[in-house]
Coordinates of N, CA and C in Angstrom, one line a residue:
X1 N 115.4 72.8 104.1 CA 115.3 73.5 102.9 C 116.3 73.6 102.0
X2 N 116.1 73.9 101.0 CA 117.3 74.0 99.8 C 117.4 75.3 99.2
X3 N 118.7 75.7 99.5 CA 119.1 76.9 98.9 C 119.3 76.9 97.4
X4 N 118.8 77.6 96.2 CA 119.2 78.0 95.3 C 120.4 78.9 95.3
X5 N 121.6 78.4 94.7 CA 122.7 78.8 94.5 C 122.6 79.6 93.5
X6 N 123.1 81.1 93.3 CA 123.4 81.6 92.4 C 124.8 82.0 92.4
X7 N 125.4 81.5 91.1 CA 127.2 81.6 90.6 C 127.9 83.0 89.8
X8 N 128.8 83.1 90.4 CA 129.2 84.4 89.7 C 130.6 84.2 89.1
X9 N 130.6 84.6 88.1 CA 132.0 83.9 86.9 C 132.9 85.1 87.1
X10 N 134.0 85.6 87.6 CA 135.0 86.1 87.2 C 136.3 85.7 86.4
X11 N 137.0 86.3 85.8 CA 137.9 86.1 85.1 C 139.5 86.6 85.7
X12 N 140.5 86.1 85.7 CA 141.8 86.1 86.0 C 142.7 86.3 84.8
X13 N 143.1 87.9 84.3 CA 143.8 87.4 83.1 C 145.0 88.6 83.3
X14 N 145.9 88.4 82.1 CA 146.9 89.3 82.0 C 148.0 89.0 81.2
X15 N 148.8 89.2 81.2 CA 150.2 88.6 80.3 C 150.4 87.4 80.7
X16 N 151.8 86.6 80.0 CA 152.3 85.9 80.3 C 153.4 86.0 81.6
X17 N 153.2 85.0 82.5 CA 154.1 85.3 83.7 C 153.5 86.4 84.6
X18 N 152.1 87.0 84.7 CA 151.8 88.1 85.7 C 151.4 87.2 86.9
X19 N 151.2 86.4 87.0 CA 150.8 85.7 88.4 C 149.1 85.2 88.5
X20 N 148.6 85.1 87.3 CA 147.3 84.5 87.3 C 147.3 83.2 88.2
X21 N 148.0 82.1 88.0 CA 147.6 80.9 88.5 C 147.9 81.0 89.9
X22 N 148.7 81.9 90.2 CA 149.2 82.0 91.6 C 147.9 82.7 92.5
X23 N 147.5 83.7 92.1 CA 146.3 84.4 92.4 C 145.1 83.6 92.6
X24 N 144.8 82.6 91.7 CA 143.8 81.5 91.8 C 143.8 80.7 92.8
X25 N 145.0 80.2 92.9 CA 145.3 79.4 94.2 C 145.6 79.9 95.3
X26 N 145.8 81.0 95.7 CA 145.7 81.7 96.9 C 144.2 82.1 97.6
X27 N 143.7 82.3 96.7 CA 142.0 82.7 97.0 C 141.0 81.5 97.1
X28 N 141.6 80.7 96.2 CA 140.7 79.4 95.9 C 140.3 78.5 97.2
X29 N 138.9 78.0 97.7 CA 138.8 77.4 98.9 C 139.2 75.9 98.5
X30 N 139.1 75.6 97.1 CA 139.5 74.2 97.1 C 140.9 74.3 96.3
X31 N 141.3 73.1 96.0 CA 142.6 72.6 95.5 C 142.1 73.4 93.8
X32 N 142.8 74.4 93.6 CA 142.7 74.9 92.0 C 142.7 74.0 91.0
X33 N 142.1 73.9 89.8 CA 142.5 72.9 88.7 C 143.5 74.2 88.0
X34 N 144.6 73.5 87.4 CA 145.5 74.3 87.1 C 145.5 73.2 85.8
X35 N 146.2 73.8 84.4 CA 146.9 73.1 83.2 C 148.0 73.5 83.0
X36 N 149.0 73.7 84.1 CA 150.3 73.9 84.1 C 151.1 72.8 83.4
X37 N 152.1 73.4 82.2 CA 153.1 72.0 81.7 C 154.3 73.2 81.8
X38 N 155.4 72.0 81.6 CA 156.6 72.5 81.9 C 157.2 73.1 80.3
X39 N 157.5 74.3 80.6 CA 158.1 75.3 79.7 C 159.1 74.7 78.9
X40 N 159.0 74.2 77.5 CA 159.9 73.5 76.7 C 160.6 74.0 75.8
X41 N 162.0 73.9 75.1 CA 162.5 74.3 74.0 C 161.3 74.6 72.8
X42 N 160.4 74.0 72.7 CA 159.5 74.4 71.4 C 159.3 76.0 71.7
X43 N 158.8 76.4 73.0 CA 158.6 77.9 73.0 C 159.3 78.8 73.0
X44 N 161.0 78.3 73.0 CA 162.0 79.1 72.7 C 161.7 80.3 71.2
X45 N 161.5 81.4 71.5 CA 161.6 82.2 70.3 C 159.9 82.2 69.9
X46 N 159.2 81.7 70.7 CA 157.8 81.9 70.4 C 157.1 83.0 71.5
X47 N 157.2 82.5 72.7 CA 156.9 83.2 74.0 C 158.0 84.0 74.6
X48 N 157.8 85.2 74.8 CA 158.5 86.1 75.6 C 158.7 86.1 77.0
X49 N 160.0 85.7 77.2 CA 160.2 85.4 78.6 C 161.2 86.7 79.1
X50 N 161.2 87.3 78.5 CA 161.9 88.7 78.7 C 161.4 89.2 80.4
X51 N 162.4 89.4 81.5 CA 162.0 89.5 82.9 C 161.7 88.6 83.3
X52 N 161.2 87.1 82.7 CA 160.9 86.3 83.5 C 161.7 84.8 83.1
X53 N 162.4 85.1 83.3 CA 163.4 83.8 82.6 C 163.7 82.8 83.7
X54 N 163.3 83.2 84.7 CA 163.3 81.5 85.6 C 161.8 80.9 85.6
X55 N 160.9 81.4 85.1 CA 159.6 80.7 84.5 C 159.9 79.4 84.1
X56 N 159.3 78.4 84.7 CA 159.5 76.9 84.4 C 158.4 76.6 83.6
X57 N 157.2 76.8 84.2 CA 155.7 76.1 83.7 C 154.9 77.2 83.5
X58 N 153.9 77.0 82.5 CA 152.7 77.8 81.9 C 151.4 77.1 81.8
X59 N 150.4 77.7 81.9 CA 148.9 77.7 81.9 C 148.8 77.5 80.7
X60 N 148.3 76.1 79.8 CA 148.1 76.0 78.6 C 146.5 76.3 78.0
X61 N 145.7 76.2 79.3 CA 144.2 76.0 79.2 C 143.8 77.2 79.7
X62 N 143.7 76.8 81.2 CA 142.7 77.6 82.3 C 143.5 77.4 83.9
X63 N 143.0 78.1 84.9 CA 142.8 77.6 85.9 C 141.3 78.0 86.6
X64 N 141.1 77.3 87.6 CA 139.7 77.0 88.4 C 140.0 77.3 89.2
X65 N 139.3 77.9 90.1 CA 138.7 78.0 91.2 C 137.3 78.4 92.1
X66 N 137.3 78.2 93.1 CA 135.9 78.7 93.9 C 136.2 79.1 95.1
X67 N 135.4 80.4 95.4 CA 134.6 80.9 96.9 C 133.6 81.0 97.0
X68 N 133.3 80.3 98.0 CA 131.9 80.3 98.7 C 131.8 81.7 99.5
X69 N 130.8 82.6 99.0 CA 130.5 83.6 99.9 C 129.2 83.1 101.0
X70 N 128.2 82.9 100.3 CA 127.5 82.6 101.1 C 127.0 81.0 100.7
X71 N 125.6 80.9 101.7 CA 125.0 79.6 101.2 C 124.4 79.6 99.9
X72 N 124.0 80.5 99.3 CA 123.4 81.0 97.8 C 124.3 81.6 97.2
X73 N 125.3 82.1 97.6 CA 126.2 83.0 96.3 C 127.5 82.4 96.3
X74 N 128.1 82.1 95.0 CA 129.6 81.3 94.9 C 130.1 81.7 93.7
X75 N 131.5 82.5 94.1 CA 132.2 83.0 92.9 C 132.9 81.7 92.6
X76 N 133.0 81.5 90.9 CA 134.2 80.8 90.1 C 134.9 81.9 89.4
X77 N 136.0 81.2 89.9 CA 137.4 82.0 89.0 C 137.9 81.3 87.9
X78 N 138.1 82.0 86.7 CA 138.8 81.3 85.8 C 139.8 82.2 85.3
X79 N 141.2 81.2 85.2 CA 142.3 81.8 85.0 C 142.4 81.6 83.6
X80 N 142.9 82.5 82.8 CA 143.0 82.6 81.4 C 145.0 82.5 81.2
X81 N 145.0 81.4 80.0 CA 146.4 81.6 79.7 C 146.7 82.8 79.4
X82 N 148.5 83.0 79.5 CA 149.1 84.7 79.0 C 149.4 84.6 77.4
X83 N 150.2 83.6 77.0 CA 150.9 83.8 75.8 C 149.8 83.8 74.6
X84 N 150.0 84.7 73.8 CA 149.1 85.5 72.6 C 148.8 84.2 71.8
X85 N 149.5 82.9 71.7 CA 149.0 81.7 71.1 C 147.9 81.0 71.8
X86 N 147.7 81.3 72.9 CA 146.0 80.2 73.7 C 145.2 81.7 73.9
X87 N 145.1 82.6 73.3 CA 144.2 83.8 73.5 C 143.0 83.7 72.7
X88 N 143.0 82.7 71.8 CA 141.8 82.2 71.2 C 141.0 81.4 72.2
X89 N 141.2 81.2 73.3 CA 140.3 80.7 74.7 C 139.7 81.5 75.4
X90 N 140.3 82.7 75.0 CA 139.6 84.1 75.7 C 138.0 84.0 75.8
X91 N 137.5 84.0 74.8 CA 136.3 84.2 74.3 C 135.2 83.2 75.2
X92 N 135.9 82.0 75.4 CA 135.0 80.7 75.9 C 135.4 80.7 77.4
X93 N 136.4 81.4 77.7 CA 136.5 81.4 79.2 C 135.7 82.8 79.6
X94 N 135.5 83.7 79.0 CA 135.1 84.9 79.3 C 133.3 85.2 79.3
X95 N 132.9 84.1 78.5 CA 131.6 84.1 78.1 C 130.7 83.9 79.4
X96 N 129.7 85.0 79.7 CA 128.9 84.9 81.1 C 129.4 85.3 82.3
X97 N 131.1 86.0 82.1 CA 131.7 86.7 83.3 C 131.2 88.1 83.3
X98 N 131.0 88.3 84.7 CA 130.5 89.6 85.5 C 131.8 90.7 85.2
X99 N 133.0 90.2 85.6 CA 134.6 91.1 85.2 C 135.6 90.5 85.4
X100 N 136.4 91.0 85.3 CA 137.7 90.4 85.3 C 139.1 91.2 86.2
X101 N 139.7 90.4 86.4 CA 141.1 91.2 87.4 C 142.0 90.8 86.1
X102 N 142.8 92.0 85.7 CA 143.9 91.9 84.8 C 145.2 92.2 85.8
X103 N 146.0 91.0 85.8 CA 147.1 91.2 86.5 C 148.3 92.3 86.1
X104 N 149.0 93.1 86.7 CA 149.8 93.6 85.9 C 151.4 93.7 86.4
X105 N 152.1 93.2 85.8 CA 153.7 93.4 86.3 C 154.4 94.7 85.7
X106 N 154.5 95.5 86.6 CA 155.5 96.8 85.9 C 156.7 96.6 85.4
X107 N 157.3 95.3 85.5 CA 158.3 95.2 84.6 C 158.0 94.8 83.4
X108 N 156.9 94.5 82.9 CA 156.4 94.1 81.3 C 155.0 94.7 81.2
X109 N 155.2 96.1 81.6 CA 153.5 96.8 81.3 C 153.1 96.4 79.5
X110 N 153.9 96.4 78.8 CA 153.2 95.9 77.6 C 152.7 94.4 77.5
X111 N 152.8 93.5 78.7 CA 152.1 92.4 78.5 C 150.8 92.5 78.9
X112 N 150.3 93.6 79.4 CA 149.1 93.9 79.8 C 148.4 94.3 78.8
X113 N 149.0 95.1 78.1 CA 148.0 95.7 76.9 C 146.8 95.1 76.5
X114 N 147.0 93.7 75.8 CA 146.5 93.2 75.0 C 145.0 92.5 76.2
X115 N 145.4 92.3 77.2 CA 144.0 91.9 78.4 C 143.1 93.1 78.3
X116 N 143.8 94.4 78.8 CA 143.1 95.5 78.8 C 142.3 95.6 77.7
X117 N 142.9 95.8 76.5 CA 142.1 95.8 75.1 C 141.1 95.1 75.3
X118 N 140.9 94.0 75.6 CA 140.5 92.5 75.4 C 139.1 93.2 76.2
X119 N 139.2 93.5 77.3 CA 138.3 93.6 78.2 C 137.4 94.8 78.2
X120 N 138.2 96.1 77.5 CA 137.6 97.1 77.1 C 136.8 96.8 76.1
X121 N 137.3 96.4 74.8 CA 136.5 96.1 73.7 C 135.3 95.2 73.8
X122 N 135.0 94.4 74.6 CA 134.1 93.6 74.9 C 133.2 94.4 76.0
X123 N 133.7 95.4 76.6 CA 132.9 96.4 77.8 C 132.7 95.2 78.9
X124 N 133.5 94.4 79.1 CA 133.4 93.9 80.6 C 134.0 94.3 81.4
X125 N 133.6 94.8 82.9 CA 134.1 95.4 83.8 C 135.4 94.8 83.9
X126 N 136.7 95.5 84.7 CA 137.8 94.9 84.8 C 138.1 95.8 86.0
X127 N 139.4 95.4 87.1 CA 140.1 96.3 87.8 C 141.4 96.0 87.3
X128 N 142.2 96.9 87.1 CA 143.9 96.4 86.6 C 144.4 96.4 88.2
X129 N 145.4 95.3 88.5 CA 145.5 94.8 89.7 C 147.4 94.5 89.5
X130 N 148.1 95.8 90.1 CA 149.6 95.5 89.9 C 149.8 94.6 90.9
X131 N 150.5 93.6 90.4 CA 151.3 92.4 91.4 C 152.3 92.9 92.1
X132 N 152.4 92.8 93.1 CA 154.0 92.9 93.7 C 154.6 91.9 94.1
X133 N 154.3 91.0 93.0 CA 154.8 89.5 93.4 C 156.2 89.4 93.4
X134 N 156.8 90.7 93.0 CA 158.4 90.6 92.8 C 159.0 92.1 93.5
X135 N 157.9 92.3 94.3 CA 158.6 93.3 95.6 C 157.8 94.7 95.3
X136 N 158.8 95.7 95.7 CA 158.2 97.2 95.7 C 157.7 97.5 94.5
X137 N 156.6 98.6 94.4 CA 156.6 98.4 92.6 C 157.2 100.1 92.7
X138 N 158.2 100.4 91.7 CA 159.0 101.6 91.6 C 157.9 102.9 90.8
X139 N 156.4 102.5 90.4 CA 155.9 103.5 90.0 C 154.8 104.0 90.7
X140 N 154.2 105.1 90.6 CA 153.2 105.6 91.4 C 151.9 105.3 90.3
X141 N 150.7 105.5 91.2 CA 149.3 105.3 90.4 C 149.3 106.0 88.9
X142 N 149.7 107.2 88.9 CA 149.4 108.2 87.9 C 150.3 107.5 86.8
X143 N 151.5 107.0 87.2 CA 152.6 106.7 86.1 C 152.0 105.4 85.5
X144 N 151.5 104.5 86.3 CA 151.1 103.2 85.9 C 149.7 103.4 84.9
X145 N 149.0 104.1 85.6 CA 147.9 104.4 84.7 C 148.0 105.2 83.1
X146 N 148.8 106.1 83.3 CA 149.3 106.6 82.1 C 150.0 105.6 81.2
X147 N 150.7 104.9 81.6 CA 151.4 103.8 80.8 C 150.2 102.9 80.3
X148 N 149.6 102.7 80.8 CA 148.5 101.6 80.9 C 147.3 102.0 79.5
X149 N 147.4 103.2 79.7 CA 146.0 104.2 79.2 C 144.8 103.7 79.7
X150 N 144.9 103.5 81.0 CA 143.4 103.2 81.4 C 142.7 104.5 81.6
X151 N 141.7 104.0 81.4 CA 140.4 105.1 81.4 C 140.1 105.4 83.4
X152 N 139.7 106.3 83.5 CA 139.8 107.2 84.7 C 138.4 106.4 85.6
X153 N 137.6 105.7 84.8 CA 136.6 104.5 85.7 C 137.1 103.2 85.9
X154 N 138.0 102.9 85.4 CA 138.9 101.6 85.4 C 139.9 101.6 86.7
X155 N 139.1 100.9 87.6 CA 139.7 100.6 89.1 C 141.3 100.4 88.6
X156 N 142.6 100.8 89.4 CA 143.6 100.6 89.6 C 144.4 100.0 91.0
X157 N 144.7 99.1 91.5 CA 145.1 98.9 92.8 C 146.3 97.7 92.7
X158 N 146.9 97.6 94.0 CA 147.8 97.2 94.2 C 147.6 95.7 94.7
X159 N 148.4 94.8 94.5 CA 148.1 93.0 95.2 C 149.2 92.2 95.3
X160 N 149.2 91.0 96.0 CA 150.4 90.3 96.1 C 149.5 89.1 95.6
X161 N 149.8 88.5 94.7 CA 149.1 87.5 94.0 C 149.3 86.0 94.9
X162 N 150.4 86.2 96.0 CA 150.6 85.0 96.9 C 149.7 85.0 98.2
X163 N 149.2 86.2 98.6 CA 148.4 86.6 99.7 C 147.0 86.5 99.4
X164 N 146.3 85.4 100.2 CA 145.2 85.3 100.1 C 143.8 86.3 100.3
X165 N 144.5 87.2 101.1 CA 143.8 88.6 101.7 C 143.8 89.5 100.6
X166 N 145.4 89.6 100.0 CA 145.2 90.7 98.6 C 144.6 90.6 97.6
X167 N 144.5 89.1 97.3 CA 143.6 88.9 96.2 C 142.1 88.7 96.5
X168 N 141.9 88.3 97.5 CA 140.5 88.6 98.1 C 139.8 90.1 97.8
X169 N 141.0 91.2 98.4 CA 140.4 92.2 98.4 C 140.1 93.2 96.7
X170 N 141.1 92.1 96.1 CA 141.1 92.3 94.8 C 139.6 92.1 93.9
X171 N 139.4 90.8 94.5 CA 138.1 90.3 93.9 C 137.0 91.2 94.2
X172 N 136.8 91.3 95.8 CA 135.6 92.4 96.3 C 135.8 93.7 95.5
X173 N 136.6 94.3 95.1 CA 136.9 95.6 94.3 C 136.2 95.2 93.1
X174 N 136.7 94.1 92.6 CA 136.2 93.8 91.0 C 134.7 93.6 90.8
X175 N 134.0 93.0 92.1 CA 132.6 92.6 92.2 C 131.9 93.9 92.3
X176 N 132.5 94.6 93.5 CA 132.0 96.3 93.2 C 131.8 97.2 92.3
X177 N 132.9 96.8 91.6 CA 133.0 97.6 90.0 C 131.8 97.4 89.1
X178 N 132.4 95.9 88.9 CA 131.1 95.2 87.9 C 129.6 95.6 88.5
X179 N 129.6 95.1 89.7 CA 128.0 95.7 90.1 C 127.5 97.0 89.9
X180 N 128.4 97.9 89.9 CA 127.8 98.9 89.7 C 128.0 99.4 88.0
X181 N 128.0 98.5 87.2 CA 128.3 98.8 86.0 C 127.0 98.1 85.5
X182 N 126.4 97.1 86.4 CA 125.1 96.4 86.0 C 124.0 97.2 86.3
X183 N 122.7 97.2 85.5 CA 121.5 98.1 85.9 C 120.9 97.1 87.2
X184 N 120.5 98.0 88.2 CA 119.9 97.4 89.4 C 119.2 95.9 89.0
X185 N 117.8 95.9 88.0 CA 117.0 95.0 88.4 C 117.9 93.8 87.6
X186 N 119.5 94.0 87.1 CA 119.9 92.1 86.7 C 120.5 92.2 88.4
X187 N 120.9 92.4 89.1 CA 121.6 91.9 90.5 C 120.9 90.8 91.1
X188 N 119.6 90.3 90.8 CA 119.2 89.6 91.4 C 119.7 88.2 90.4
X189 N 119.9 88.1 89.5 CA 120.1 87.0 88.8 C 121.7 87.0 88.2
X190 N 122.7 87.7 89.2 CA 124.0 87.6 89.0 C 124.1 86.9 90.3

């Protein structure tokens, strides 16, 4: 018996250095495709490395991962590059996506504003996920929500992009949120 597969496209976005590549790699069932390149002197004065001075590589195109949910449902993850000079790729990467995870680094909240604005303007459902990659978060949910100016209907959660289970819970919450935004009659096509 041949099973017709349904694919679901999800985006993993956020500012430079928020953990997008790590997130995709932690949860993907395949070795993720990455386009990591070493950060060179050419990026000095161009890329804002404030708070992430130890970062040595960066995504220059996309990250790609896959998760098979059932024989007939597969999630495809596309990680965006974080620097504003690569934002022109976001429209192509986001085409056909049902939703996005916006990773947030509380040391650099302003790096998350463009991603949140992007998905809000295009009415693509998203969850904001505070990446505890660097330890405990010193802010509570209300403080972060207010700082990011998140709408009340936009889910905010905590995750650790290094941890498979944490990343999976984040994706489950995203899919639930995205499905709640879609008309019921479209569920069978997703």
